[in-house]
Coordinates of C-alpha atoms in Angstrom, one line a residue:
X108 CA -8.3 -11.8 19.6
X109 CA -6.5 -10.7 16.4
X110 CA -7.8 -7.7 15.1
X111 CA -8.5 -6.2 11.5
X112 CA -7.7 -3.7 9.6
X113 CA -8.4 0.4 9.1
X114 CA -10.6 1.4 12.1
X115 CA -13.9 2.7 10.9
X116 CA -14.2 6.9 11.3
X117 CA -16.8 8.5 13.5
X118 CA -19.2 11.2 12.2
X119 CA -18.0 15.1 13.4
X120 CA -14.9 16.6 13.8
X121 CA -13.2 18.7 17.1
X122 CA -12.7 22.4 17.1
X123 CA -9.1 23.6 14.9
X124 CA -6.9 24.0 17.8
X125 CA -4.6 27.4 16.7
X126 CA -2.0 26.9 13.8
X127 CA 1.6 26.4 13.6
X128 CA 3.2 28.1 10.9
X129 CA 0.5 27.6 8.6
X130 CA -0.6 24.2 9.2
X131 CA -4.2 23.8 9.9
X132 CA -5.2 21.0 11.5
X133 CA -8.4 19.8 12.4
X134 CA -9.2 16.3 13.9
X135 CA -11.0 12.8 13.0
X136 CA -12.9 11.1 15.4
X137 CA -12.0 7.3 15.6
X138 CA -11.7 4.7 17.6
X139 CA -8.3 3.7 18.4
X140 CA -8.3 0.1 21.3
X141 CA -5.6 0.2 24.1
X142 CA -4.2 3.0 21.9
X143 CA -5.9 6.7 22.8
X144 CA -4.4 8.0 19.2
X145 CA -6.0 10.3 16.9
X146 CA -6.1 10.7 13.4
X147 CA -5.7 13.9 12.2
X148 CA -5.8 16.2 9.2
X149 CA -3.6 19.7 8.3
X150 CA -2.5 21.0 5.5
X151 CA 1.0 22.1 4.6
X152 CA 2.3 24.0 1.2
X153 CA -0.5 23.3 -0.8
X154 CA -0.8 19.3 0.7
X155 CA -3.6 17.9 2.3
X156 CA -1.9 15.3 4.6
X157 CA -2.8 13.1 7.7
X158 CA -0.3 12.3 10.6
X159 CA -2.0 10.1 14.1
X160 CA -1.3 11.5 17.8
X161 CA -1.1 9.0 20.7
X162 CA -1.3 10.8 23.7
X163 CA 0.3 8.4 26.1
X164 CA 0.4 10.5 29.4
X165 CA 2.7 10.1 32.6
X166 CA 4.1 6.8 33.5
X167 CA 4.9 5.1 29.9
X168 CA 8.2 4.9 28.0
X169 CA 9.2 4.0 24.7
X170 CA 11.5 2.3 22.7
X171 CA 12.3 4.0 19.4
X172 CA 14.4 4.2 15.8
X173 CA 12.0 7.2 15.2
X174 CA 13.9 10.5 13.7
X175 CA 12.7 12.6 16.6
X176 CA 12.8 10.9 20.4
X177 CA 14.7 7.8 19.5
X178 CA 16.2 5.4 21.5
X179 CA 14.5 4.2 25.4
X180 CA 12.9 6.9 27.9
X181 CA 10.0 8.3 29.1
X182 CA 7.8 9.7 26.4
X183 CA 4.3 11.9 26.5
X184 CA 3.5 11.3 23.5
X185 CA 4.0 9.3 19.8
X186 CA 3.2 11.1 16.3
X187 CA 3.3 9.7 13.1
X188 CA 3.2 12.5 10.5
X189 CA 2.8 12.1 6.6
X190 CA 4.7 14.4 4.7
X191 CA 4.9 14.6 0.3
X192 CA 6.8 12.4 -1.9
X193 CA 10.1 14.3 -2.9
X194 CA 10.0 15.9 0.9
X195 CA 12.0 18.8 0.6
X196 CA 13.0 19.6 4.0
X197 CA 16.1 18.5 5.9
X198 CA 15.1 19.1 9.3
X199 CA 12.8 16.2 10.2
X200 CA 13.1 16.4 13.5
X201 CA 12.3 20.3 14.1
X202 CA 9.1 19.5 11.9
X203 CA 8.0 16.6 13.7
X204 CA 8.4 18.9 16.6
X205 CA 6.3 21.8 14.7
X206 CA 3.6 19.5 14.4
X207 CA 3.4 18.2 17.6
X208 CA 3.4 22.2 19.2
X209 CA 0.4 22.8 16.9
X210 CA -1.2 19.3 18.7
X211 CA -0.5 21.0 22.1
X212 CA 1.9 18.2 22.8
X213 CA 4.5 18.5 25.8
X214 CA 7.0 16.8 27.2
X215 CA 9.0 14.5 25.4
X216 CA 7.8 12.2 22.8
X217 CA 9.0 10.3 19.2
X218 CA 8.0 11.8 15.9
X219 CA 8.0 9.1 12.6
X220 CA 7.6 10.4 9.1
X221 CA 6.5 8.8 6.2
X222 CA 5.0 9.4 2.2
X223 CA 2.3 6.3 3.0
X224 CA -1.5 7.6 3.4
X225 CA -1.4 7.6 6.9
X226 CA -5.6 7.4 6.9
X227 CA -5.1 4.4 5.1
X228 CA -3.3 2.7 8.4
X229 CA -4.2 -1.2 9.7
X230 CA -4.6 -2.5 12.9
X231 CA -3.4 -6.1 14.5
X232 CA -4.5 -6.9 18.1
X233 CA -3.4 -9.8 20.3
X234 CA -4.0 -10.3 23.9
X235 CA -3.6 -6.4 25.0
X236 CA -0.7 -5.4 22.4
X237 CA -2.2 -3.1 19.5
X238 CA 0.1 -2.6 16.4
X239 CA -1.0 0.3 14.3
X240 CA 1.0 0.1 10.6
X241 CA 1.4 3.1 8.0
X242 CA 2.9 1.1 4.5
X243 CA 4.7 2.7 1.8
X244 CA 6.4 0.6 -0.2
X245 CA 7.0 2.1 -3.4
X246 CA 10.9 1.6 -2.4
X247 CA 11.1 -1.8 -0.9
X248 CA 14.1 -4.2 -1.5
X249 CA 16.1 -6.3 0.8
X250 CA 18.3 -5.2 3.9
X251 CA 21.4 -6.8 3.0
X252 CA 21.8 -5.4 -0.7
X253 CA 24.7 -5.5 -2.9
X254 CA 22.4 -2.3 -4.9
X255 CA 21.9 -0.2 -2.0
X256 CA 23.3 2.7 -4.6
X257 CA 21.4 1.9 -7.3
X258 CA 18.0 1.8 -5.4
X259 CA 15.4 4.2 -6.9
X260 CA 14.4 8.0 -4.6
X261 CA 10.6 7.3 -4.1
X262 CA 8.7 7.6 -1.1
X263 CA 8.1 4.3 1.6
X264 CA 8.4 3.7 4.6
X265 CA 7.0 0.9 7.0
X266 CA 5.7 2.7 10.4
X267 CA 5.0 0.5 13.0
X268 CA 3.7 1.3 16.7
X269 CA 3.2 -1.3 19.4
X270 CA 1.7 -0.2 22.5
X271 CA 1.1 -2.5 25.1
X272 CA 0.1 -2.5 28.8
X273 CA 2.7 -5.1 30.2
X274 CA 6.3 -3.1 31.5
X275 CA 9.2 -4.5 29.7
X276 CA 12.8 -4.6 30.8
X277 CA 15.6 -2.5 28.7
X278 CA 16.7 -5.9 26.7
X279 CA 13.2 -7.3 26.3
X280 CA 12.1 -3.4 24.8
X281 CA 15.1 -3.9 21.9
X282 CA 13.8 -7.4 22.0
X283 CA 10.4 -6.1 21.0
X284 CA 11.7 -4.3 18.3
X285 CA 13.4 -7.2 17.0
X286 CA 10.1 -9.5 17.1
X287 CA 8.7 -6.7 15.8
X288 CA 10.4 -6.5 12.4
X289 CA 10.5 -10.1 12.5
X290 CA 6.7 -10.4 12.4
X291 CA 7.2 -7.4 9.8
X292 CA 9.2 -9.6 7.3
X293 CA 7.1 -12.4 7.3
X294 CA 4.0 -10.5 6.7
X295 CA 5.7 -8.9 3.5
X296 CA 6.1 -12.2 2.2
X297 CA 2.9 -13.8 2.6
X298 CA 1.6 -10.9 1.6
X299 CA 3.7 -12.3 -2.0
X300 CA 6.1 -9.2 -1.8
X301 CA 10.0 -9.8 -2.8
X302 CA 11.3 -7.5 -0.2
X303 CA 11.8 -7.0 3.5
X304 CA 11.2 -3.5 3.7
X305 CA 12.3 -0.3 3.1
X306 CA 15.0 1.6 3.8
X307 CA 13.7 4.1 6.8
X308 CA 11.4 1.7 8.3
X309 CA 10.9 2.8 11.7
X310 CA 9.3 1.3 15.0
X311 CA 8.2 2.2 18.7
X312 CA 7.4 0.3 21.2
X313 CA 5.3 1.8 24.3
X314 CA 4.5 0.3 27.6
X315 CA 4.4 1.3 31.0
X316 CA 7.3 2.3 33.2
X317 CA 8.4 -0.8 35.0
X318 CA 8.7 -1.1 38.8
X319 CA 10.9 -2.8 40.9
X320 CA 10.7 -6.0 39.3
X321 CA 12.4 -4.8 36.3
X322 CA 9.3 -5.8 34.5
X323 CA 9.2 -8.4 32.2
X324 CA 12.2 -10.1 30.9
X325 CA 11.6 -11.2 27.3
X326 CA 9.9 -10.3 24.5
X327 CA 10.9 -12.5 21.9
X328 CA 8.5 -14.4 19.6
X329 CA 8.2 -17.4 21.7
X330 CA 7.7 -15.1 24.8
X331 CA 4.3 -14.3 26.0
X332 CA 4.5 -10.7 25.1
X333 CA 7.0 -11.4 22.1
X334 CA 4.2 -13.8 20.7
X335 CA 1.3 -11.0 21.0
X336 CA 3.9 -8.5 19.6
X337 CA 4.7 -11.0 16.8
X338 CA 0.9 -11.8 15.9
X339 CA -0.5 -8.1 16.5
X340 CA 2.5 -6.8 14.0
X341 CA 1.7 -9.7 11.2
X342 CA -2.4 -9.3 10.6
X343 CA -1.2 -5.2 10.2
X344 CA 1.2 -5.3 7.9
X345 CA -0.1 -8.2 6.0
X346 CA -3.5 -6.0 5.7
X347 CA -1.6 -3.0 4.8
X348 CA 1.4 -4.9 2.3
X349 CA -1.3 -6.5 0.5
X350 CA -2.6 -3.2 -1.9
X351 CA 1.2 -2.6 -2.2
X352 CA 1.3 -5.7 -4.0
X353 CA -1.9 -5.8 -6.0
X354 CA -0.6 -1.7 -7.1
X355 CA 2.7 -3.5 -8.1

């Protein structure tokens, strides 16, 4: 089944684990399928700001353009953190990593950033795979530009994360990607955007660790997987893209 958009919240909220250098963060009970992510709450410098935890455990790696964890491995954990427009800092990485201390997250994990509400995130669900989308596109344009200098500083970014419970090989894990962005593209245009993103976008793909098959082989959008990928991806960006455009 393809799913909807922003999962409703629950009533009640868990105890405020310690603080990290002033961030106090408290958490929001949702409901998160096939995901086991949390949304959660701190506040930083004045800002009242969201970031989503998915506590993926032993036995699960990830492929990743995220700032903090990228490229293939085994990874504990995913964390999507909001930050202000105009972000001031130049050390995304050791943030992501101050946030993720303050979650009691070990081990390693991939850390994405963006200036989108995070609370405001959509859901897509096809056959297993779960796509969970943060969209900012105050910045959006096209990826082969001859204005890439000329392009306005305002927050955006396109977060997408794919978890799935089918183990993928190295190739079909960039493949994923790939479908990914695809299914990302086409959503922005139905959605009747002019763009193809933005210029951080960034994407992780989690499933388990494959065994000694090698696990599967493809993921592109005619693929089993790749299809699921494509179709989960599409109804959560199209959901989240179309605000953009009616705030446009």
């Amino acid at each position: 089944m393809i799913g909807g958009a922003r999962q409703p919240r629950e009533g009640g909220s868990s105890p405020v684990p310690p603080s990290h250098q002033g961030c106090a963060i408290r958490s929001v009970r949702l409901q998160l399928p096939a995901q086991r992510g949390e949304l959660r709450d701190r506040h930083e410098d004045g800002h009242h700001l969201h970031h989503l935890v998915w506590r993926l455990g032993p036995g699960v790696r990830v492929c990743s353009s995220a700032v903090l964890g990228g490229g293939i491995g085994p990874r504990a954990w995913i964390l999507n953190a909001q930050v202000p427009g105009g972000y001031p800092r130049l050390d995304p990485d050791r943030h992501l990593a101050e946030i993720a201390a303050s979650e009691g997250l070990t081990g390693p994990g991939a850390g994405l950033m963006t200036a989108a509400d995070v609370a405001a995130y959509t859901t897509g669900h096809d056959g297993g795979v779960t796509a969970t989308v943060t969209t900012g596109l105050g910045v959006r344009g096209w990826a082969a530009s001859a204005d890439v200098d000329c392009l306005p500083h305002r927050p955006g970014t396109v977060n997408t994360v794919l978890t799935l419970p089918a183990a993928l090989s190295d190739a079909a894990l960039v493949n994923a990607v790939a479908t990914a962005t695809e299914a990302k593209v086409q959503a922005l245009l139905d959605a009747g955007l002019d763009c193809s993103g933005t210029p951080t976008d960034a994407v992780c793909v989690a499933a388990p660790e494959p065994g000694p098959d090698g696990g599967e082989p493809f993921a592109g959008p005619r693929s089993t997987w790749g299809a699921r990928i494509a179709r989960a991806v599409h109804t959560a960006v199209l959901a989240g893209a179309r605000p953009a455009r009616d705030l446009s």
